[in-house]
Amino acid sequence: MKFNDISSISRRGFSLSLLSTSLVSAKSSKSYKNLDVLVIGAGLSGLYAAEILSKEGLKVAVIEGNKRLGGRIQSLRNLEGNPEAGGDSILGGYGRVRNLVKDYNLSLIDHAQRRGLSDKEIVYGGTLIDRDQWPDHKLNFMPKESKEEFPGRKFFEKIVLKNTPLESFEDWNESSSKKYDTSVYEFLRELGWSDHTILQNYDTNIGRGNSSHDCSILSWYFRVGWDKLQRNIEDVAFKIKGGNQSLIDAMAASFSGDIFLNKVVRGIRQDNRKVEVICNDGTSFTSEKVVCSIPLNPLKWIKFDPILPRDLSAAIHLLPSMKINKVFFAVKNNFWEEDGYSPSMWTDTDLGQISTLRQNENNTDVTGLIARVRGPLAAKLDTMGESLASKHVLETLERIRPAAKENIEIVGYKSWAMDRFAGGTWTEWQPGQIHKFQKHLGDRFNHVHFCGEHTALSNRGMEGAAESAERCALEVLESI
Ligand SMILES: Cc1cc2nc3c(=O)[nH]c(=O)nc-3n(C[C@H](O)[C@H](O)[C@H](O)COP(=O)(O)OP(=O)(O)OC[C@H]3O[C@@H](n4cnc5c(N)ncnc54)[C@H](O)[C@@H]3O)c2cc1C
């Protein structure tokens, strides 16, 4: 791979009106031409598609808007054990990702055993409730046959798995499943859950969407079925030694074409022969084909000429993206040994959920804490900005656990919704959206092909990104 700095090439003024001028007549002293394929985005899907295409002998270049590679894979290299700000667990059925890890001579560490290492405390109504008091506590709104259970995602997912009407989770986008595309709220009400039970188990530390009303239960049928398959293949949760970013770094290092950083795409225009991609700084790239891996949210800001087909355009503008903020804490003293409670907490405060990070070699020692703040709570923190939000989260933790005072400090903060190149963590589905949009997200638009996690049909996350890259690269190879 060659990193290119083309800032030395003289700038061409660019205005969106230029998008309507003919591609062939556009003259630019700052242009990069004669490519077979230009890949936009140097996340996992973009780099993998670029690798496949260049190995087939095509002249491929990658442009990336950010000043770093990796997109939603971002290992925090400044923290012990390189915890992940983004894509974290590589699961049992991740055949493509595991093959890539092997191809690049990287090694995997299984951190599945961390799951069982600390019990979670319940903080509800803003106060910590002793676990032995939970079953009879006045704030326990669990279904009456499940009073002993702890609230939250694990319990909810168990219920979804038990009640899924899909024979195979892969049927989720078939027309026969359309009738199931209602809201999580309707599904839970049909099971007889009260509003309080739904609020406690779904809307607190929400797993998907902003509320039980705006999230599709069909997307959960897919999710829990897919998760089960991963466990059945092999019940592991790997991460790459040195951080998942190591895979990105290795892929970029071995890529034979050029990679350009800081090239924020602003417009894509095409005629019947070529595509021109225009960046914010005025540079333009001309190629026969474009592979676009930009996530849906930032894709909204790209001007297409001619304009995108209606279904694809509607999907880009209407599909929401999950909001998650991660706050990383260093621990000076193990305050939980002082107050006798577990460091891990499921809370209904602005802290979201607190878990232990166990990032050292043996996977067991606590190397820090992480707060995962989701959905509307993440949106609330985003209105405060990083520094006030960090302070607020720290103070909330110290209020719930006074023993933590002066024993913790914030060492990392990431809002995915505020990251302009991601606009959130992954695509979400509101009731009724799956059948309207899911199959269109990967639709090719003349010479522009789309990949990325949001276009995957059978997988999620990093494996979904890799699946989409293979599908997209094959599509390009067939059409070139
Ligand atoms: C908090 C979090 C936790 C996650 N946990 C897991 C997990 O445990 N397991 C799992 O499998 N997956 C997980 N994921 C999901 C996984 O990280 C993603 O699905 C995957 O990395 C997406 O890859 P991609 O190539 O589709 O998109 P991206 O990695 O987002 O790549 C898109 C690229 O396009 C670039 N770009 C955007 N706009 C422009 C523009 N205008 N011009 C030029 N370039 C642009 C971006 O900078 C980015 O590099 C998680 C993600 C997050 C955020």
XYZ file of C-alpha atoms and ligand atoms in Angstrom:
533
model
C 0.000 0.000 0.000
C 1.138 3.512 -0.718
C -0.285 6.336 1.344
C -0.734 9.339 -0.852
C -0.595 12.955 -0.003
C -2.068 14.734 -2.972
C -2.374 18.027 -1.163
C 0.522 19.220 -3.304
C -1.637 19.046 -6.419
C -3.225 22.429 -7.080
C -6.804 22.882 -5.854
C -9.823 23.111 -8.083
C -12.772 25.085 -6.791
C -15.753 22.804 -6.495
C -19.370 23.626 -6.200
C -22.281 21.255 -6.194
C -23.512 22.864 -9.386
C -20.522 21.253 -11.091
C -22.174 17.918 -10.497
C -24.525 18.673 -13.337
C -21.756 19.360 -15.852
C -20.782 16.439 -18.027
C -18.279 14.099 -16.530
C -16.039 13.941 -19.567
C -15.813 17.691 -19.890
C -14.817 18.275 -16.291
C -11.236 19.472 -16.326
C -9.223 19.255 -13.185
C -5.585 19.794 -12.479
C -6.131 17.914 -9.239
C -7.490 14.645 -10.357
C -6.677 10.977 -10.188
C -7.735 9.079 -13.282
C -7.640 5.759 -15.105
C -8.628 3.589 -12.206
C -10.620 0.443 -12.731
C -12.227 0.729 -9.331
C -12.290 3.439 -6.700
C -13.290 2.193 -3.250
C -14.750 4.787 -0.904
C -14.154 4.072 2.778
C -11.270 2.262 4.445
C -13.276 0.293 6.988
C -13.382 -3.489 6.946
C -15.773 -3.826 3.993
C -14.000 -1.253 1.814
C -10.526 -2.655 2.438
C -11.674 -6.242 1.924
C -13.459 -5.398 -1.350
C -10.341 -3.504 -2.478
C -8.161 -6.496 -1.651
C -10.334 -8.945 -3.602
C -10.522 -6.669 -6.643
C -6.834 -5.807 -6.773
C -5.911 -9.490 -6.436
C -7.997 -10.032 -9.571
C -5.619 -7.698 -11.396
C -7.718 -4.530 -11.364
C -6.236 -1.098 -10.737
C -7.863 -0.147 -7.443
C -7.444 2.830 -5.102
C -9.111 3.522 -1.761
C -10.137 6.933 -0.484
C -11.032 7.549 3.136
C -12.616 10.685 4.599
C -11.154 10.274 8.057
C -7.534 10.797 9.029
C -7.450 7.218 10.301
C -8.224 3.798 8.827
C -10.725 1.330 10.200
C -14.061 3.139 10.372
C -16.137 1.466 13.053
C -13.208 -0.712 14.073
C -11.153 1.404 16.422
C -8.871 -0.102 19.048
C -7.803 2.304 21.764
C -4.086 1.793 21.526
C -3.362 4.218 24.382
C -5.202 2.037 26.933
C -4.069 -1.218 28.541
C -5.057 -4.209 26.390
C -6.288 -1.979 23.528
C -10.026 -2.051 24.325
C -12.357 -1.539 21.408
C -14.258 1.705 20.947
C -16.148 0.020 18.103
C -16.375 -3.515 16.684
C -15.494 -5.833 19.522
C -16.371 -9.541 19.492
C -15.572 -11.962 16.674
C -18.069 -14.770 17.132
C -18.023 -18.486 16.362
C -19.602 -18.262 12.919
C -17.422 -15.443 11.602
C -15.865 -17.609 8.875
C -14.777 -14.705 6.696
C -13.274 -12.589 9.464
C -11.537 -15.588 11.033
C -10.059 -16.495 7.643
C -8.780 -12.959 7.189
C -7.192 -13.089 10.643
C -5.449 -16.320 9.631
C -4.396 -14.991 6.213
C -2.704 -12.021 7.856
C -0.979 -14.178 10.491
C -2.770 -12.489 13.356
C -3.909 -14.299 16.480
C -7.199 -14.388 18.297
C -7.802 -14.209 22.024
C -11.030 -15.734 23.320
C -12.516 -13.447 25.942
C -15.778 -15.377 26.333
C -14.778 -16.424 29.832
C -14.929 -12.783 30.942
C -18.694 -12.915 30.607
C -19.138 -14.926 33.779
C -16.587 -13.122 35.895
C -18.696 -10.496 37.581
C -22.304 -10.419 38.666
C -24.161 -7.273 37.825
C -25.700 -5.043 40.455
C -29.111 -3.528 39.773
C -29.520 0.215 40.093
C -33.149 1.173 39.593
C -34.897 4.349 40.612
C -31.343 5.703 40.811
C -30.345 3.554 43.808
C -28.489 0.307 44.199
C -30.757 -2.575 45.203
C -29.248 -5.513 47.073
C -29.482 -8.601 44.901
C -31.110 -10.735 47.602
C -33.817 -8.079 48.007
C -34.535 -7.893 44.276
C -37.194 -10.640 43.939
C -39.501 -8.892 46.449
C -38.470 -5.315 45.810
C -41.237 -2.802 45.116
C -39.424 -1.672 41.946
C -39.265 -5.209 40.567
C -41.596 -5.188 37.546
C -40.462 -8.492 36.101
C -43.261 -10.785 34.829
C -44.724 -12.587 37.867
C -43.238 -15.975 36.936
C -39.793 -14.380 36.562
C -39.376 -12.243 39.691
C -36.014 -13.859 40.429
C -34.648 -12.884 37.040
C -32.606 -9.760 36.477
C -34.021 -7.187 34.081
C -32.439 -6.244 30.811
C -31.326 -7.456 27.453
C -30.380 -11.027 28.388
C -33.836 -11.718 29.765
C -35.560 -9.966 26.857
C -33.549 -11.942 24.287
C -34.455 -15.219 26.006
C -38.135 -14.301 25.650
C -37.709 -13.350 21.973
C -35.902 -16.594 21.174
C -38.640 -18.611 22.889
C -41.363 -16.838 20.925
C -39.867 -16.312 17.501
C -42.260 -17.449 14.762
C -39.456 -17.740 12.165
C -38.354 -21.244 11.226
C -35.025 -19.840 10.145
C -33.775 -16.412 11.129
C -32.647 -15.937 7.526
C -36.316 -15.722 6.526
C -36.543 -12.320 8.189
C -36.567 -10.400 4.910
C -38.847 -12.843 3.035
C -42.332 -11.623 2.165
C -43.806 -14.403 4.332
C -42.307 -12.635 7.381
C -43.794 -9.249 6.637
C -46.698 -9.865 8.983
C -44.268 -10.095 11.916
C -42.763 -6.671 11.331
C -44.491 -4.967 14.250
C -43.016 -3.134 17.201
C -41.251 -4.634 20.197
C -43.949 -2.963 22.309
C -46.793 -4.766 20.514
C -44.949 -8.078 20.790
C -44.412 -7.694 24.529
C -47.956 -6.485 25.170
C -49.250 -9.583 23.401
C -47.226 -11.661 25.856
C -49.112 -9.881 28.629
C -46.291 -7.629 29.795
C -47.323 -4.410 31.540
C -45.979 -1.021 30.522
C -43.772 -1.030 33.643
C -42.323 -4.431 32.701
C -41.599 -3.233 29.176
C -40.055 -0.030 30.448
C -37.812 -1.935 32.853
C -36.743 -4.659 30.457
C -36.594 -2.955 27.100
C -36.557 0.807 27.362
C -33.940 0.852 30.112
C -30.465 0.412 28.591
C -32.123 -0.225 25.304
C -30.551 -2.810 23.002
C -31.916 -1.441 19.731
C -33.785 1.694 18.696
C -34.949 4.535 20.897
C -37.904 2.826 22.500
C -39.961 -0.357 22.312
C -42.356 1.545 20.050
C -39.894 2.467 17.317
C -38.022 -0.824 17.041
C -39.023 -3.766 14.847
C -39.457 -7.105 16.645
C -38.684 -8.817 13.345
C -35.170 -7.369 13.495
C -34.854 -9.059 16.907
C -36.068 -12.415 15.538
C -33.193 -12.171 13.080
C -30.765 -11.063 15.775
C -31.470 -13.753 18.362
C -31.547 -16.525 15.723
C -28.263 -15.329 14.283
C -26.699 -15.127 17.775
C -27.824 -18.680 18.505
C -26.220 -19.907 15.292
C -22.961 -18.224 16.277
C -22.989 -20.010 19.642
C -23.911 -23.339 18.053
C -20.986 -23.112 15.665
C -18.583 -22.319 18.508
C -19.348 -20.549 21.762
C -16.495 -18.056 21.665
C -16.015 -14.305 21.623
C -12.657 -13.495 20.097
C -10.773 -10.324 19.681
C -7.557 -9.897 17.773
C -4.332 -9.735 19.748
C -3.212 -6.113 19.776
C -6.773 -4.958 19.058
C -9.104 -5.541 16.114
C -7.493 -2.570 14.415
C -4.530 -4.902 13.755
C -6.554 -6.563 11.003
C -7.238 -3.211 9.364
C -3.576 -2.217 9.631
C -2.452 -5.530 8.128
C -4.946 -5.312 5.253
C -3.898 -1.759 4.449
C -0.192 -2.624 4.629
C -0.529 -5.481 2.154
C -2.835 -3.655 -0.272
C -0.974 -3.047 -3.519
C -2.905 0.077 -4.591
C -3.009 3.606 -3.227
C -4.865 4.673 -0.096
C -5.741 8.335 0.329
C -6.708 9.652 3.759
C -8.637 12.883 4.482
C -10.612 12.613 1.255
C -14.169 13.396 2.302
C -16.459 12.471 -0.565
C -19.040 15.068 -1.363
C -20.402 14.160 -4.764
C -20.594 11.176 -7.106
C -21.570 11.600 -10.708
C -21.597 9.117 -13.502
C -22.335 8.834 -17.191
C -22.554 5.642 -19.180
C -18.777 5.122 -19.173
C -17.232 6.453 -16.011
C -17.774 7.652 -12.480
C -16.286 10.784 -10.992
C -16.009 11.124 -7.246
C -15.485 14.620 -5.921
C -14.108 15.358 -2.464
C -14.611 18.307 -0.153
C -11.098 19.580 -0.855
C -11.783 19.671 -4.573
C -9.864 16.573 -5.628
C -11.596 14.263 -8.033
C -11.115 10.608 -8.823
C -12.300 9.003 -12.042
C -12.815 5.284 -12.399
C -14.836 2.726 -14.301
C -16.513 1.490 -11.152
C -16.990 2.766 -7.639
C -17.448 0.657 -4.540
C -19.102 2.810 -1.905
C -18.851 1.567 1.698
C -20.028 4.785 3.365
C -22.477 4.052 6.211
C -26.071 5.223 5.722
C -25.891 8.294 7.905
C -22.937 10.021 6.222
C -24.260 8.802 2.863
C -27.135 11.244 3.332
C -24.754 14.106 2.683
C -23.436 12.842 -0.653
C -24.880 14.423 -3.750
C -25.489 11.911 -6.557
C -25.795 12.906 -10.195
C -27.987 11.431 -11.568
C -29.957 11.127 -8.367
C -30.307 7.771 -6.648
C -33.288 5.507 -7.325
C -36.232 6.286 -5.055
C -36.123 3.163 -2.829
C -32.417 3.450 -2.136
C -32.661 7.164 -1.488
C -35.616 6.654 0.868
C -33.722 3.945 2.749
C -30.673 6.169 3.167
C -32.782 8.993 4.531
C -35.222 7.046 6.672
C -33.301 4.217 8.318
C -32.062 5.142 11.779
C -28.695 4.253 13.219
C -28.204 3.042 16.786
C -26.587 5.499 19.167
C -23.992 4.200 21.590
C -21.486 6.152 23.641
C -18.638 4.355 25.363
C -16.896 5.855 28.370
C -13.654 4.243 29.542
C -12.496 4.508 33.159
C -9.097 3.788 34.662
C -9.281 2.423 38.201
C -6.707 3.595 40.735
C -8.012 1.434 43.583
C -10.526 -1.416 43.449
C -13.342 0.531 45.136
C -15.655 -2.492 44.929
C -13.470 -4.290 47.464
C -14.235 -1.426 49.837
C -18.034 -1.290 49.432
C -18.581 -5.011 48.773
C -20.637 -4.711 45.587
C -19.708 -5.862 42.111
C -18.090 -3.228 39.871
C -20.527 -4.192 37.076
C -23.913 -2.488 37.189
C -27.105 -2.368 35.177
C -28.540 1.061 35.900
C -31.469 3.230 34.905
C -29.285 6.326 35.243
C -27.440 8.309 32.578
C -24.508 5.969 33.223
C -26.195 3.165 31.298
C -24.435 -0.115 31.990
C -21.057 -0.450 33.658
C -18.921 -3.488 32.924
C -15.411 -4.493 33.762
C -12.680 -4.459 31.163
C -10.360 -7.431 31.505
C -7.890 -6.758 28.773
C -4.708 -8.257 30.161
C -3.088 -11.505 29.016
C -4.944 -13.814 31.414
C -8.312 -12.128 30.759
C -9.243 -12.128 34.425
C -7.861 -9.033 36.168
C -9.899 -5.864 35.947
C -7.938 -3.377 33.837
C -10.627 -0.696 33.792
C -14.351 -0.084 33.580
C -16.528 0.793 30.638
C -19.916 2.513 30.558
C -22.108 1.749 27.551
C -24.715 4.449 27.154
C -27.339 3.709 24.525
C -30.226 5.179 22.568
C -31.891 8.258 24.095
C -29.351 8.395 26.933
C -26.537 8.607 24.379
C -28.466 11.356 22.596
C -28.734 13.214 25.911
C -24.981 12.978 26.490
C -24.406 14.179 22.927
C -26.247 17.408 23.686
C -23.735 18.058 26.481
C -20.555 17.526 24.465
C -17.699 15.256 25.454
C -16.249 17.166 28.369
C -19.526 17.897 30.212
C -20.866 14.430 29.395
C -17.712 12.804 30.838
C -18.034 14.857 33.999
C -21.727 13.992 34.283
C -21.091 10.257 33.846
C -18.236 10.312 36.359
C -20.353 12.144 38.928
C -23.252 9.757 38.387
C -21.014 6.770 39.046
C -19.554 8.419 42.134
C -23.044 9.207 43.434
C -24.183 5.596 43.101
C -20.901 4.243 44.432
C -19.356 6.776 46.853
C -16.385 4.419 47.325
C -15.414 5.139 43.705
C -14.671 8.783 44.503
C -11.073 9.645 43.639
C -10.486 6.024 42.652
C -11.574 6.316 39.032
C -10.829 8.639 36.148
C -12.120 8.881 32.619
C -9.471 7.934 30.071
C -11.518 7.511 26.904
C -14.820 8.671 25.443
C -16.445 7.842 22.139
C -19.803 8.910 20.778
C -20.537 7.022 17.560
C -23.456 9.226 16.639
C -21.213 12.294 16.820
C -18.580 10.667 14.608
C -19.350 12.313 11.285
C -18.006 9.327 9.357
C -20.259 6.830 11.122
C -23.321 8.706 12.400
C -24.082 5.817 14.770
C -23.097 2.236 15.344
C -25.212 0.162 12.932
C -28.458 0.278 10.986
C -31.659 -0.087 12.952
C -35.122 -1.064 11.761
C -38.369 0.568 12.695
C -41.566 -1.468 12.367
C -42.425 -1.943 8.679
C -39.032 -0.877 7.310
C -37.398 -4.261 6.740
C -39.456 -5.267 3.721
C -39.458 -1.820 2.253
C -35.731 -1.280 2.382
C -33.536 -4.194 3.386
C -33.112 -5.754 -0.026
C -32.463 -2.395 -1.712
C -29.521 -1.317 0.394
C -27.046 -3.273 -1.708
C -28.660 -2.356 -5.038
C -26.092 -1.389 -7.618
C -26.667 2.034 -9.184
C -25.173 1.832 -12.694
C -21.397 1.953 -12.080
C -21.697 2.531 -8.342
C -21.811 -0.578 -6.145
C -22.584 -0.511 -2.441
C -21.086 -2.534 0.377
C -20.900 -2.157 4.136
C -22.514 -3.750 7.154
C -25.895 -2.212 6.297
C -26.050 -4.087 2.971
C -25.411 -7.562 4.452
C -28.262 -10.034 4.146
C -27.237 -12.952 6.355
C -24.787 -11.559 8.885
C -24.277 -8.651 11.219
C -21.345 -6.567 12.407
C -17.857 -7.294 11.160
C -18.915 -10.559 9.516
C -21.744 -8.663 7.796
C -19.216 -6.092 6.544
C -17.027 -8.902 5.159
C -20.024 -10.676 3.606
C -21.030 -7.464 1.868
C -17.507 -6.910 0.532
C -17.467 -10.333 -1.115
C -20.905 -9.827 -2.664
C -19.990 -6.380 -3.925
C -16.581 -7.393 -5.321
C -18.170 -10.273 -7.244
C -20.777 -7.900 -8.628
C -18.025 -5.566 -9.846
C -16.020 -8.408 -11.374
C -19.066 -9.628 -13.254
C -19.818 -6.193 -14.617
C -16.383 -4.893 -15.575
C -19.774 0.491 19.510
C -19.752 -0.598 18.467
C -19.710 -1.929 18.876
C -19.677 -2.940 17.914
N -19.560 -4.229 18.325
C -19.428 -5.215 17.404
C -19.143 -6.548 17.802
O -18.986 -6.845 18.990
N -19.027 -7.483 16.821
C -19.167 -7.181 15.490
O -19.053 -8.072 14.648
N -19.401 -5.915 15.096
C -19.522 -4.930 16.015
N -19.716 -3.646 15.611
C -19.997 -3.369 14.188
C -18.747 -3.377 13.297
O -17.732 -2.610 13.881
C -19.161 -2.782 11.962
O -20.285 -3.477 11.461
C -18.084 -2.857 10.889
O -16.833 -2.445 11.384
C -18.554 -1.973 9.735
O -17.622 -1.990 8.696
P -17.972 -1.216 7.342
O -16.821 -1.350 6.453
O -19.310 -1.665 6.883
O -18.198 0.304 7.776
P -17.162 1.337 8.396
O -16.174 0.642 9.251
O -17.982 2.390 9.043
O -16.401 1.921 7.135
C -16.905 2.979 6.368
C -15.776 3.941 6.053
O -16.288 5.005 5.247
C -15.654 6.199 5.663
N -16.473 7.355 5.251
C -17.657 7.769 5.778
N -18.104 8.862 5.134
C -17.177 9.143 4.185
C -17.067 10.164 3.178
N -18.007 11.103 3.013
N -15.987 10.148 2.376
C -15.021 9.200 2.504
N -15.069 8.226 3.429
C -16.138 8.195 4.261
C -15.574 6.048 7.165
O -14.648 6.928 7.743
C -15.196 4.587 7.306
O -13.811 4.393 7.351
C -19.725 -2.612 16.540
C -19.733 -1.283 16.143
C -19.733 -0.282 17.083
C -19.695 1.148 16.615
